[in-house]
Amino acid sequence: MDIVTPFQFALVYNAFSFTFAAMGAATLFFWLSRSQVAPAYRTAVVISGLVTGIATYHYFRIFESWGAAFTLKDGIVTATGFAFNDAYRYVDWLLTVPLLLVELVLVMRLSRAETTTKTLRLGSAAALMIILGYPGEIAGDIPTRVLWGTLSAIPFLYIVWELFSGLGKSIEAQPATTQNLVRKARLLTFASWGFYPIVYMVPYTELSGGTVTTAIQIGYTIADIVSKVGLGILVFLISVRKSEAEAVGPEARAA
Amino acid sequence: MDIVTPFQFALVYNAFSFTFAAMGAATLFFWLSRSQVAPAYRTAVVISGLVTGIATYHYFRIFESWGAAFTLKDGIVTATGFAFNDAYRYVDWLLTVPLLLVELVLVMRLSRAETTTKTLRLGSAAALMIILGYPGEIAGDIPTRVLWGTLSAIPFLYIVWELFSGLGKSIEAQPATTQNLVRKARLLTFASWGFYPIVYMVPYTELSGGTVTTAIQIGYTIADIVSKVGLGILVFLISVRKSEAEAVGPEARAA
């Protein structure tokens, strides 16, 4: 493992601790706020909390693994010989990325048949995307990384197409008050997920050694916060507005 | 204990961590979603969470035990001399396998008398199946493993017979909307449970050393996720649909 500078070691160390706290706080927020939304949206809010809850666990493990891989003493970083376990990220994504799409589909409240189809399709594509990315992430050489990264991009493009084409009509069927928020949730998913491949491509650049390690860890950490906490908050807001709109619905129609 | 390669060590290590996270997330999902189903189905959903909750605890222990049995440092795996404790699996199954059958019987909502009879019979058979399997699992020689494995198959076959013959009539009595899901739940139980004996028979093959250990651990882990989380999700979906069907039932009948 490439050695990092004391600054890089501390930066990544503190970023992991920050993310553990942020994910844990988001989890408790979603679960405690569950009863603020109508029963039809509670599963979406519970799943938002599952995503950040699973990430809380993995950031705890990542933090511990980073602390076990290096020792910072008397201002000098030394490698302990225990590898930093990067697999925690992929294990996390394998669980959370399909759940993020489930949460997005559930908050739209489509018909039962459509919910099942979209969830299965998008969830499987997401799992495939993560599985294909991993061999490239642990590969020592750039061509192998490029090969698996490119294969992983195929299910990603399918997801983007499904979000913008397949779910486009469903978004038009949403109440006017939430259409804009649903569009934002879709855009946030697309933009934050698009950040991961950029981080994945850091080793293709002129950067080397500890700088690559640091850039990858900080990049993935930022992307994780935006895609998990950010989407969860949007899903919660959509759920609150749709609950309100549907609660006044029957009266408004009667008037 | 047979030594594993660094790849095998990391594969099993990450699979255990993944399963801990998946079981924990499933547990919280079932318990938080309890109020989404009618009171008649809440016990089935709570028990689904107990099963995955017990498994969460055991996967934490199994993960710790695996990490204590080997050291991976500077890319080399060494055995520490502390044995990997395989008994956690059997202790887990002794608790969770009878509960899985209870969860399946409860979601069918049979008559009180039938629920009691089926639960006791299936639960006892499941416990007997686990107890008879254990002496074979820890046996050093193949003939002993075959003997206990075969004895353990007797209660397994009784459970299969009971699920397909005894519970067959009860499935026909389920509402049309859920009959298909109940059949899927039964099939999932049968298929995932049928995977355990295949893993149990891995040492009968040409494989040896660390490969056998890895195949057994990964095999049992996959089977545990499918049988516990998979069945739990199906039980939850059946509970939601039956709750809805029964809620509109009286009005529909009155109309």
Short mmCIF file of N, CA, C and O in Angstrom, two decimals, chain A residues 31 34 38-43 46-47 50 54 57-58 61 80-83 85 87-88 90-92 94-95 99 112 116 134 138, chain B residues 7 13-18 20-22 24-26 28-29 32-36 60 63-64 71-75 236 240-241 244:
data_model
loop_
_atom_site.label_atom_id
_atom_site.label_comp_id
_atom_site.label_asym_id
_atom_site.label_seq_id
_atom_site.Cartn_x
_atom_site.Cartn_y
_atom_site.Cartn_z
N TRP A 31 -35.69 7.45 10.46
CA TRP A 31 -36.53 6.52 11.22
C TRP A 31 -37.43 7.23 12.23
O TRP A 31 -38.57 6.84 12.42
N ARG A 34 -40.42 8.91 10.42
CA ARG A 34 -41.24 7.98 9.65
C ARG A 34 -42.74 8.26 9.80
O ARG A 34 -43.48 8.27 8.82
N ALA A 38 -47.56 9.83 5.33
CA ALA A 38 -48.69 8.89 5.21
C ALA A 38 -48.15 7.45 5.06
O ALA A 38 -47.04 7.26 4.54
N PRO A 39 -48.94 6.44 5.53
CA PRO A 39 -48.47 5.05 5.47
C PRO A 39 -47.93 4.63 4.11
O PRO A 39 -46.96 3.88 4.05
N ALA A 40 -48.50 5.16 3.02
CA ALA A 40 -48.06 4.76 1.68
C ALA A 40 -46.60 5.11 1.41
O ALA A 40 -45.97 4.51 0.55
N TYR A 41 -46.06 6.11 2.13
CA TYR A 41 -44.68 6.55 1.86
C TYR A 41 -43.69 6.10 2.93
O TYR A 41 -42.50 6.38 2.83
N ARG A 42 -44.20 5.40 3.96
CA ARG A 42 -43.32 5.04 5.07
C ARG A 42 -42.22 4.07 4.67
O ARG A 42 -41.10 4.17 5.16
N THR A 43 -42.55 3.14 3.76
CA THR A 43 -41.52 2.18 3.35
C THR A 43 -40.36 2.91 2.67
O THR A 43 -39.20 2.61 2.92
N VAL A 46 -38.36 4.52 5.43
CA VAL A 46 -37.63 3.50 6.19
C VAL A 46 -36.42 3.02 5.39
O VAL A 46 -35.32 2.87 5.94
N ILE A 47 -36.59 2.84 4.07
CA ILE A 47 -35.48 2.38 3.24
C ILE A 47 -34.39 3.46 3.12
O ILE A 47 -33.20 3.13 3.11
N LEU A 50 -32.41 2.81 5.97
CA LEU A 50 -31.62 1.57 5.85
C LEU A 50 -30.34 1.85 5.07
O LEU A 50 -29.26 1.37 5.43
N ILE A 54 -26.82 1.26 6.75
CA ILE A 54 -25.82 0.32 6.23
C ILE A 54 -24.50 1.07 6.01
O ILE A 54 -23.42 0.57 6.33
N TYR A 57 -22.57 1.67 9.28
CA TYR A 57 -21.79 0.49 9.65
C TYR A 57 -20.49 0.42 8.84
O TYR A 57 -19.41 0.23 9.38
N HIS A 58 -20.62 0.61 7.52
CA HIS A 58 -19.42 0.46 6.69
C HIS A 58 -18.41 1.58 6.92
O HIS A 58 -17.21 1.33 6.84
N ARG A 61 -16.39 0.60 9.85
CA ARG A 61 -15.38 -0.41 9.47
C ARG A 61 -14.24 0.21 8.66
O ARG A 61 -13.07 -0.12 8.87
N THR A 80 1.49 -0.30 8.65
CA THR A 80 1.57 -1.37 9.64
C THR A 80 1.74 -2.74 8.99
O THR A 80 2.09 -3.70 9.66
N GLY A 81 1.40 -2.83 7.69
CA GLY A 81 1.44 -4.14 7.02
C GLY A 81 0.05 -4.72 6.86
O GLY A 81 -0.16 -5.64 6.08
N PHE A 82 -0.93 -4.19 7.64
CA PHE A 82 -2.31 -4.61 7.46
C PHE A 82 -2.91 -3.77 6.35
O PHE A 82 -2.85 -2.54 6.41
N ALA A 83 -3.46 -4.43 5.32
CA ALA A 83 -3.98 -3.69 4.17
C ALA A 83 -5.24 -2.92 4.55
O ALA A 83 -6.04 -3.37 5.37
N ASN A 85 -8.81 -2.10 3.87
CA ASN A 85 -9.80 -2.94 3.17
C ASN A 85 -10.79 -2.11 2.36
O ASN A 85 -11.81 -1.65 2.89
N ALA A 87 -12.68 -3.19 0.09
CA ALA A 87 -13.87 -3.97 -0.29
C ALA A 87 -15.12 -3.51 0.47
O ALA A 87 -16.23 -3.70 -0.02
N TYR A 88 -14.93 -2.90 1.65
CA TYR A 88 -16.11 -2.44 2.40
C TYR A 88 -17.00 -1.54 1.55
O TYR A 88 -18.22 -1.58 1.64
N TYR A 90 -17.44 -1.60 -1.76
CA TYR A 90 -18.19 -2.35 -2.77
C TYR A 90 -19.28 -3.19 -2.12
O TYR A 90 -20.38 -3.32 -2.66
N VAL A 91 -18.97 -3.72 -0.93
CA VAL A 91 -19.96 -4.49 -0.18
C VAL A 91 -21.12 -3.56 0.20
O VAL A 91 -22.29 -3.93 0.10
N ASP A 92 -20.77 -2.34 0.59
CA ASP A 92 -21.79 -1.35 0.95
C ASP A 92 -22.65 -1.03 -0.27
O ASP A 92 -23.87 -1.07 -0.20
N LEU A 94 -23.15 -2.71 -2.96
CA LEU A 94 -23.94 -3.86 -3.43
C LEU A 94 -25.30 -3.90 -2.72
O LEU A 94 -26.30 -4.29 -3.30
N LEU A 95 -25.31 -3.47 -1.46
CA LEU A 95 -26.56 -3.43 -0.71
C LEU A 95 -27.31 -2.12 -0.92
O LEU A 95 -28.53 -2.11 -1.10
N LEU A 99 -30.99 -0.40 -3.17
CA LEU A 99 -32.00 0.16 -2.26
C LEU A 99 -32.30 1.63 -2.57
O LEU A 99 -33.44 2.08 -2.41
N ARG A 112 -48.86 -1.27 -8.58
CA ARG A 112 -48.12 -2.38 -7.98
C ARG A 112 -47.25 -3.12 -9.00
O ARG A 112 -46.09 -3.40 -8.75
N THR A 116 -43.07 -3.31 -9.02
CA THR A 116 -42.32 -4.56 -8.99
C THR A 116 -41.33 -4.64 -10.16
O THR A 116 -40.15 -4.93 -9.97
N TYR A 134 -15.84 -3.89 -9.36
CA TYR A 134 -14.87 -4.31 -8.34
C TYR A 134 -13.55 -4.88 -8.87
O TYR A 134 -12.49 -4.47 -8.40
N ILE A 138 -9.63 -3.25 -7.74
CA ILE A 138 -8.51 -3.89 -7.06
C ILE A 138 -7.36 -4.26 -8.00
O ILE A 138 -6.34 -4.76 -7.56
N PHE B 7 -6.60 -14.31 -0.94
CA PHE B 7 -7.86 -14.03 -1.64
C PHE B 7 -9.04 -14.70 -0.92
O PHE B 7 -10.09 -14.09 -0.71
N TYR B 13 -14.01 -13.07 4.67
CA TYR B 13 -14.07 -11.93 5.60
C TYR B 13 -15.11 -10.91 5.13
O TYR B 13 -15.98 -10.50 5.90
N ASN B 14 -15.05 -10.55 3.83
CA ASN B 14 -15.99 -9.56 3.31
C ASN B 14 -17.40 -10.11 3.18
O ASN B 14 -18.37 -9.38 3.36
N ALA B 15 -17.51 -11.41 2.90
CA ALA B 15 -18.84 -12.02 2.82
C ALA B 15 -19.51 -11.99 4.19
O ALA B 15 -20.72 -11.74 4.31
N PHE B 16 -18.74 -12.23 5.26
CA PHE B 16 -19.30 -12.20 6.62
C PHE B 16 -19.73 -10.78 6.99
O PHE B 16 -20.80 -10.57 7.58
N SER B 17 -18.90 -9.79 6.61
CA SER B 17 -19.24 -8.40 6.92
C SER B 17 -20.50 -7.98 6.15
O SER B 17 -21.40 -7.35 6.72
N PHE B 18 -20.56 -8.37 4.88
CA PHE B 18 -21.73 -8.08 4.04
C PHE B 18 -23.00 -8.66 4.67
O PHE B 18 -24.03 -8.01 4.75
N PHE B 20 -23.52 -9.59 7.79
CA PHE B 20 -23.86 -8.90 9.03
C PHE B 20 -24.69 -7.65 8.71
O PHE B 20 -25.75 -7.43 9.32
N ALA B 21 -24.23 -6.86 7.73
CA ALA B 21 -24.94 -5.63 7.37
C ALA B 21 -26.32 -5.94 6.78
O ALA B 21 -27.31 -5.28 7.11
N ALA B 22 -26.38 -6.96 5.92
CA ALA B 22 -27.65 -7.30 5.27
C ALA B 22 -28.67 -7.81 6.29
O ALA B 22 -29.85 -7.42 6.25
N GLY B 24 -28.69 -7.22 9.54
CA GLY B 24 -29.05 -6.12 10.43
C GLY B 24 -30.06 -5.18 9.78
O GLY B 24 -31.05 -4.77 10.41
N ALA B 25 -29.82 -4.87 8.50
CA ALA B 25 -30.73 -3.97 7.78
C ALA B 25 -32.10 -4.62 7.63
O ALA B 25 -33.14 -3.97 7.83
N ALA B 26 -32.12 -5.92 7.32
CA ALA B 26 -33.40 -6.62 7.16
C ALA B 26 -34.17 -6.61 8.48
O ALA B 26 -35.39 -6.39 8.50
N LEU B 28 -34.08 -4.44 10.98
CA LEU B 28 -34.68 -3.13 11.25
C LEU B 28 -35.83 -2.87 10.30
O LEU B 28 -36.85 -2.30 10.70
N PHE B 29 -35.69 -3.29 9.04
CA PHE B 29 -36.79 -3.11 8.09
C PHE B 29 -38.06 -3.82 8.58
O PHE B 29 -39.14 -3.24 8.61
N LEU B 32 -39.44 -2.08 11.79
CA LEU B 32 -39.98 -0.74 11.55
C LEU B 32 -41.24 -0.81 10.68
O LEU B 32 -42.08 0.08 10.73
N SER B 33 -41.37 -1.86 9.87
CA SER B 33 -42.50 -1.96 8.96
C SER B 33 -43.66 -2.75 9.57
O SER B 33 -44.67 -2.97 8.89
N ARG B 34 -43.49 -3.16 10.78
CA ARG B 34 -44.49 -3.97 11.49
C ARG B 34 -45.89 -3.35 11.43
O ARG B 34 -46.89 -4.04 11.20
N SER B 35 -45.95 -2.02 11.62
CA SER B 35 -47.25 -1.37 11.67
C SER B 35 -47.88 -1.21 10.27
O SER B 35 -49.02 -0.77 10.17
N GLN B 36 -47.15 -1.58 9.22
CA GLN B 36 -47.69 -1.49 7.86
C GLN B 36 -48.67 -2.63 7.57
O GLN B 36 -49.34 -2.61 6.54
N PHE B 60 -21.93 -11.48 13.35
CA PHE B 60 -20.92 -10.66 14.02
C PHE B 60 -19.88 -11.57 14.68
O PHE B 60 -18.68 -11.39 14.54
N PHE B 63 -17.75 -13.45 12.04
CA PHE B 63 -16.80 -12.50 11.47
C PHE B 63 -15.61 -12.31 12.41
O PHE B 63 -14.45 -12.40 11.99
N GLU B 64 -15.90 -12.11 13.69
CA GLU B 64 -14.84 -11.92 14.68
C GLU B 64 -13.97 -13.17 14.80
O GLU B 64 -12.76 -13.10 14.92
N THR B 71 -4.28 -14.23 10.47
CA THR B 71 -3.75 -12.86 10.36
C THR B 71 -3.31 -12.67 8.92
O THR B 71 -2.59 -13.50 8.37
N LEU B 72 -3.76 -11.57 8.31
CA LEU B 72 -3.31 -11.22 6.97
C LEU B 72 -2.44 -9.99 7.11
O LEU B 72 -2.93 -8.89 7.38
N LYS B 73 -1.13 -10.18 7.00
CA LYS B 73 -0.20 -9.06 7.16
C LYS B 73 0.86 -9.15 6.09
O LYS B 73 1.37 -10.24 5.81
N ASP B 74 1.16 -8.01 5.47
CA ASP B 74 2.13 -7.94 4.38
C ASP B 74 1.79 -8.95 3.28
O ASP B 74 2.67 -9.57 2.67
N GLY B 75 0.48 -9.14 3.08
CA GLY B 75 0.02 -10.03 2.01
C GLY B 75 0.14 -11.52 2.29
O GLY B 75 -0.07 -12.33 1.39
N PHE B 236 -43.40 -10.56 4.41
CA PHE B 236 -43.86 -9.17 4.56
C PHE B 236 -44.82 -8.79 3.43
O PHE B 236 -45.89 -8.23 3.67
N VAL B 240 -48.72 -7.69 3.71
CA VAL B 240 -49.26 -6.41 3.22
C VAL B 240 -50.48 -6.67 2.34
O VAL B 240 -51.54 -6.07 2.53
N ARG B 241 -50.35 -7.61 1.40
CA ARG B 241 -51.46 -7.87 0.47
C ARG B 241 -52.67 -8.46 1.18
O ARG B 241 -53.80 -8.10 0.87
N GLU B 244 -54.46 -5.72 3.04
CA GLU B 244 -55.25 -4.88 2.13
C GLU B 244 -56.51 -5.62 1.68
O GLU B 244 -57.60 -5.06 1.71
#
